[in-house]
């Protein structure tokens, strides 16, 4: 009889775990630490497990929010979460990145992600927003200093084109 009780308990636990999984991506405003202070986390996008990202919001579902965030007709066709870490001793930074085009010119947006104690990755309205736009340059890349985006440059060093770069202290990504 104990054997059946154990099996029933195991099935019940597995069933409730599967039910909770569907609710997990909707977690918002869990506190995370940024620069030594607690901040509201925002919208859960994913979690770092070992060296790979497990997405809570699939990249395809981030395309329209990136298009809305650009707000100028840029069509985004690629989204991902990227880890930036220059050396193993550096603290890694994480960014949600959207890549697209407007009038034939490539554009890229990166949103700084907040990291919780369990390596969950959140975007909030106070996440910095970085944007590059290429001008006669095949593709603009972000440049970094200590894993923080500080500018942009053309992918091809010999290119006569240029990249423009802007930064904003807030965003409305996935808030609509």
mmCIF file of C-alpha atoms in Angstrom:
data_model
loop_
_atom_site.group_PDB
_atom_site.id
_atom_site.type_symbol
_atom_site.label_atom_id
_atom_site.label_comp_id
_atom_site.label_asym_id
_atom_site.label_seq_id
_atom_site.Cartn_x
_atom_site.Cartn_y
_atom_site.Cartn_z
ATOM 1 C CA UNK A 1 0.000 0.000 0.000
ATOM 2 C CA UNK A 2 2.899 2.355 0.769
ATOM 3 C CA UNK A 3 4.179 1.735 -2.742
ATOM 4 C CA UNK A 4 0.907 3.032 -4.268
ATOM 5 C CA UNK A 5 0.900 6.072 -1.973
ATOM 6 C CA UNK A 6 4.448 6.896 -3.063
ATOM 7 C CA UNK A 7 3.583 6.555 -6.771
ATOM 8 C CA UNK A 8 0.454 8.692 -6.328
ATOM 9 C CA UNK A 9 2.503 11.395 -4.554
ATOM 10 C CA UNK A 10 5.143 11.367 -7.286
ATOM 11 C CA UNK A 11 2.498 11.726 -10.033
ATOM 12 C CA UNK A 12 0.815 14.555 -8.111
ATOM 13 C CA UNK A 13 4.114 16.424 -7.721
ATOM 14 C CA UNK A 14 5.006 16.004 -11.394
ATOM 15 C CA UNK A 15 1.557 17.201 -12.444
ATOM 16 C CA UNK A 16 1.746 20.329 -10.314
ATOM 17 C CA UNK A 17 5.305 21.067 -11.529
ATOM 18 C CA UNK A 18 4.146 20.958 -15.157
ATOM 19 C CA UNK A 19 1.227 23.237 -14.323
ATOM 20 C CA UNK A 20 3.526 25.843 -12.712
ATOM 21 C CA UNK A 21 5.857 25.883 -15.718
ATOM 22 C CA UNK A 22 3.287 27.704 -17.866
ATOM 23 C CA UNK A 23 3.077 30.519 -15.330
ATOM 24 C CA UNK A 24 6.837 31.016 -14.952
ATOM 25 C CA UNK A 25 7.403 33.373 -17.922
ATOM 26 C CA UNK A 26 4.819 35.806 -16.600
ATOM 27 C CA UNK A 27 6.780 36.564 -13.413
ATOM 28 C CA UNK A 28 7.462 40.282 -13.172
ATOM 29 C CA UNK A 29 8.887 42.719 -10.687
ATOM 30 C CA UNK A 30 10.961 40.207 -8.739
ATOM 31 C CA UNK A 31 13.829 42.160 -7.169
ATOM 32 C CA UNK A 32 17.314 41.770 -8.594
ATOM 33 C CA UNK A 33 20.588 43.360 -7.602
ATOM 34 C CA UNK A 34 22.229 45.900 -9.857
ATOM 35 C CA UNK A 35 25.338 47.794 -8.785
ATOM 36 C CA UNK A 36 24.778 46.696 -5.193
ATOM 37 C CA UNK A 37 21.173 47.874 -4.910
ATOM 38 C CA UNK A 38 17.849 46.060 -5.294
ATOM 39 C CA UNK A 39 15.790 47.074 -8.324
ATOM 40 C CA UNK A 40 12.481 45.869 -9.771
ATOM 41 C CA UNK A 41 13.334 43.228 -12.333
ATOM 42 C CA UNK A 42 10.652 43.730 -14.965
ATOM 43 C CA UNK A 43 9.752 41.096 -17.571
ATOM 44 C CA UNK A 44 11.467 37.714 -17.441
ATOM 45 C CA UNK A 45 13.079 36.922 -20.819
ATOM 46 C CA UNK A 46 15.273 33.942 -19.991
ATOM 47 C CA UNK A 47 17.717 32.287 -17.660
ATOM 48 C CA UNK A 48 21.383 31.379 -17.957
ATOM 49 C CA UNK A 49 21.902 27.685 -17.267
ATOM 50 C CA UNK A 50 25.600 26.847 -17.371
ATOM 51 C CA UNK A 51 26.766 28.597 -20.548
ATOM 52 C CA UNK A 52 23.518 28.685 -22.511
ATOM 53 C CA UNK A 53 20.301 30.681 -22.475
ATOM 54 C CA UNK A 54 16.976 29.035 -21.762
ATOM 55 C CA UNK A 55 14.344 31.390 -23.179
ATOM 56 C CA UNK A 56 11.214 32.229 -21.177
ATOM 57 C CA UNK A 57 10.095 34.402 -24.119
ATOM 58 C CA UNK A 58 11.040 32.806 -27.433
ATOM 59 C CA UNK A 59 13.081 35.027 -29.784
ATOM 60 C CA UNK A 60 10.233 35.035 -32.335
ATOM 61 C CA UNK A 61 7.964 36.630 -29.717
ATOM 62 C CA UNK A 62 10.525 39.437 -29.181
ATOM 63 C CA UNK A 63 10.458 40.560 -32.832
ATOM 64 C CA UNK A 64 7.305 42.708 -32.614
ATOM 65 C CA UNK A 65 8.322 44.330 -29.289
ATOM 66 C CA UNK A 66 11.649 45.305 -30.902
ATOM 67 C CA UNK A 67 9.783 46.716 -33.930
ATOM 68 C CA UNK A 68 7.553 48.696 -31.537
ATOM 69 C CA UNK A 69 10.580 49.901 -29.553
ATOM 70 C CA UNK A 70 12.309 51.213 -32.695
ATOM 71 C CA UNK A 71 9.010 52.901 -33.566
ATOM 72 C CA UNK A 72 10.275 54.278 -36.877
ATOM 73 C CA UNK A 73 9.513 51.582 -39.441
ATOM 74 C CA UNK A 74 12.525 49.385 -38.717
ATOM 75 C CA UNK A 75 11.638 45.763 -39.478
ATOM 76 C CA UNK A 76 13.309 43.373 -37.019
ATOM 77 C CA UNK A 77 13.843 39.807 -38.225
ATOM 78 C CA UNK A 78 16.268 38.447 -35.608
ATOM 79 C CA UNK A 79 16.238 38.575 -31.795
ATOM 80 C CA UNK A 80 18.385 36.865 -29.186
ATOM 81 C CA UNK A 81 19.910 37.169 -25.733
ATOM 82 C CA UNK A 82 23.680 37.675 -25.803
ATOM 83 C CA UNK A 83 26.261 37.288 -23.064
ATOM 84 C CA UNK A 84 29.251 39.651 -23.170
ATOM 85 C CA UNK A 85 32.317 38.748 -21.128
ATOM 86 C CA UNK A 86 35.766 39.880 -22.236
ATOM 87 C CA UNK A 87 37.669 37.579 -19.861
ATOM 88 C CA UNK A 88 36.712 34.845 -17.415
ATOM 89 C CA UNK A 89 37.532 37.207 -14.535
ATOM 90 C CA UNK A 90 35.073 39.879 -15.751
ATOM 91 C CA UNK A 91 31.492 39.990 -14.585
ATOM 92 C CA UNK A 92 29.328 39.060 -17.607
ATOM 93 C CA UNK A 93 26.695 41.435 -18.946
ATOM 94 C CA UNK A 94 23.584 40.274 -20.794
ATOM 95 C CA UNK A 95 21.670 42.025 -23.571
ATOM 96 C CA UNK A 96 18.474 41.345 -25.486
ATOM 97 C CA UNK A 97 19.417 42.140 -29.091
ATOM 98 C CA UNK A 98 17.167 42.855 -32.070
ATOM 99 C CA UNK A 99 18.556 43.137 -35.620
ATOM 100 C CA UNK A 100 16.656 44.522 -38.593
ATOM 101 C CA UNK A 101 16.553 46.995 -41.462
ATOM 102 C CA UNK A 102 15.075 50.354 -42.330
ATOM 103 C CA UNK A 103 15.305 51.657 -45.912
ATOM 104 C CA UNK A 104 17.976 49.063 -46.723
ATOM 105 C CA UNK A 105 20.257 50.068 -43.838
ATOM 106 C CA UNK A 106 20.951 47.607 -41.026
ATOM 107 C CA UNK A 107 19.971 48.604 -37.505
ATOM 108 C CA UNK A 108 20.616 46.898 -34.207
ATOM 109 C CA UNK A 109 19.167 47.494 -30.735
ATOM 110 C CA UNK A 110 20.474 46.078 -27.477
ATOM 111 C CA UNK A 111 18.655 46.284 -24.148
ATOM 112 C CA UNK A 112 20.645 45.794 -20.973
ATOM 113 C CA UNK A 113 19.267 42.884 -18.922
ATOM 114 C CA UNK A 114 19.161 42.644 -15.128
ATOM 115 C CA UNK A 115 20.346 39.381 -13.579
ATOM 116 C CA UNK A 116 18.728 37.830 -10.481
ATOM 117 C CA UNK A 117 20.481 35.587 -7.968
ATOM 118 C CA UNK A 118 19.309 32.467 -9.850
ATOM 119 C CA UNK A 119 20.664 33.858 -13.176
ATOM 120 C CA UNK A 120 17.217 34.818 -14.470
ATOM 121 C CA UNK A 121 17.408 37.606 -17.067
ATOM 122 C CA UNK A 122 14.932 40.490 -16.910
ATOM 123 C CA UNK A 123 14.290 43.589 -18.990
ATOM 124 C CA UNK A 124 12.796 46.562 -17.165
ATOM 125 C CA UNK A 125 11.734 50.054 -18.148
ATOM 126 C CA UNK A 126 15.001 51.399 -16.681
ATOM 127 C CA UNK A 127 17.201 49.074 -18.779
ATOM 128 C CA UNK A 128 19.516 51.085 -21.011
ATOM 129 C CA UNK A 129 18.710 50.967 -24.733
ATOM 130 C CA UNK A 130 21.526 51.086 -27.307
ATOM 131 C CA UNK A 131 20.883 51.575 -31.038
ATOM 132 C CA UNK A 132 23.204 51.467 -34.061
ATOM 133 C CA UNK A 133 22.398 52.483 -37.608
ATOM 134 C CA UNK A 134 24.649 51.762 -40.596
ATOM 135 C CA UNK A 135 25.334 54.348 -43.297
ATOM 136 C CA UNK A 136 26.961 52.827 -46.391
ATOM 137 C CA UNK A 137 28.389 50.185 -44.077
ATOM 138 C CA UNK A 138 27.451 46.525 -44.516
ATOM 139 C CA UNK A 139 26.812 46.057 -40.790
ATOM 140 C CA UNK A 140 27.487 47.992 -37.579
ATOM 141 C CA UNK A 141 28.745 46.197 -34.493
ATOM 142 C CA UNK A 142 28.628 47.392 -30.907
ATOM 143 C CA UNK A 143 31.935 48.156 -29.205
ATOM 144 C CA UNK A 144 32.503 47.415 -25.525
ATOM 145 C CA UNK A 145 34.567 48.557 -22.582
ATOM 146 C CA UNK A 146 34.466 46.232 -19.554
ATOM 147 C CA UNK A 147 31.463 44.440 -21.135
ATOM 148 C CA UNK A 148 29.406 47.650 -21.330
ATOM 149 C CA UNK A 149 28.389 48.970 -24.761
ATOM 150 C CA UNK A 150 30.277 52.194 -25.469
ATOM 151 C CA UNK A 151 29.844 52.741 -29.211
ATOM 152 C CA UNK A 152 29.679 51.139 -32.647
ATOM 153 C CA UNK A 153 31.883 50.502 -35.655
ATOM 154 C CA UNK A 154 31.644 49.054 -39.174
ATOM 155 C CA UNK A 155 32.151 45.326 -39.409
ATOM 156 C CA UNK A 156 34.556 45.813 -42.328
ATOM 157 C CA UNK A 157 37.566 47.877 -41.292
ATOM 158 C CA UNK A 158 38.198 49.097 -44.846
ATOM 159 C CA UNK A 159 34.622 50.376 -45.301
ATOM 160 C CA UNK A 160 34.064 54.028 -46.186
ATOM 161 C CA UNK A 161 30.699 53.877 -44.431
ATOM 162 C CA UNK A 162 29.888 54.938 -40.912
ATOM 163 C CA UNK A 163 27.780 53.906 -37.965
ATOM 164 C CA UNK A 164 25.662 56.113 -35.778
ATOM 165 C CA UNK A 165 25.107 55.154 -32.169
ATOM 166 C CA UNK A 166 22.669 56.319 -29.516
ATOM 167 C CA UNK A 167 21.829 55.380 -25.945
ATOM 168 C CA UNK A 168 18.691 55.982 -23.875
ATOM 169 C CA UNK A 169 18.314 55.370 -20.142
ATOM 170 C CA UNK A 170 14.769 53.928 -20.443
ATOM 171 C CA UNK A 171 12.659 51.828 -22.793
ATOM 172 C CA UNK A 172 9.125 50.485 -23.172
ATOM 173 C CA UNK A 173 10.100 47.033 -24.467
ATOM 174 C CA UNK A 174 7.368 44.412 -23.831
ATOM 175 C CA UNK A 175 5.277 46.932 -21.835
ATOM 176 C CA UNK A 176 2.491 47.339 -24.378
#
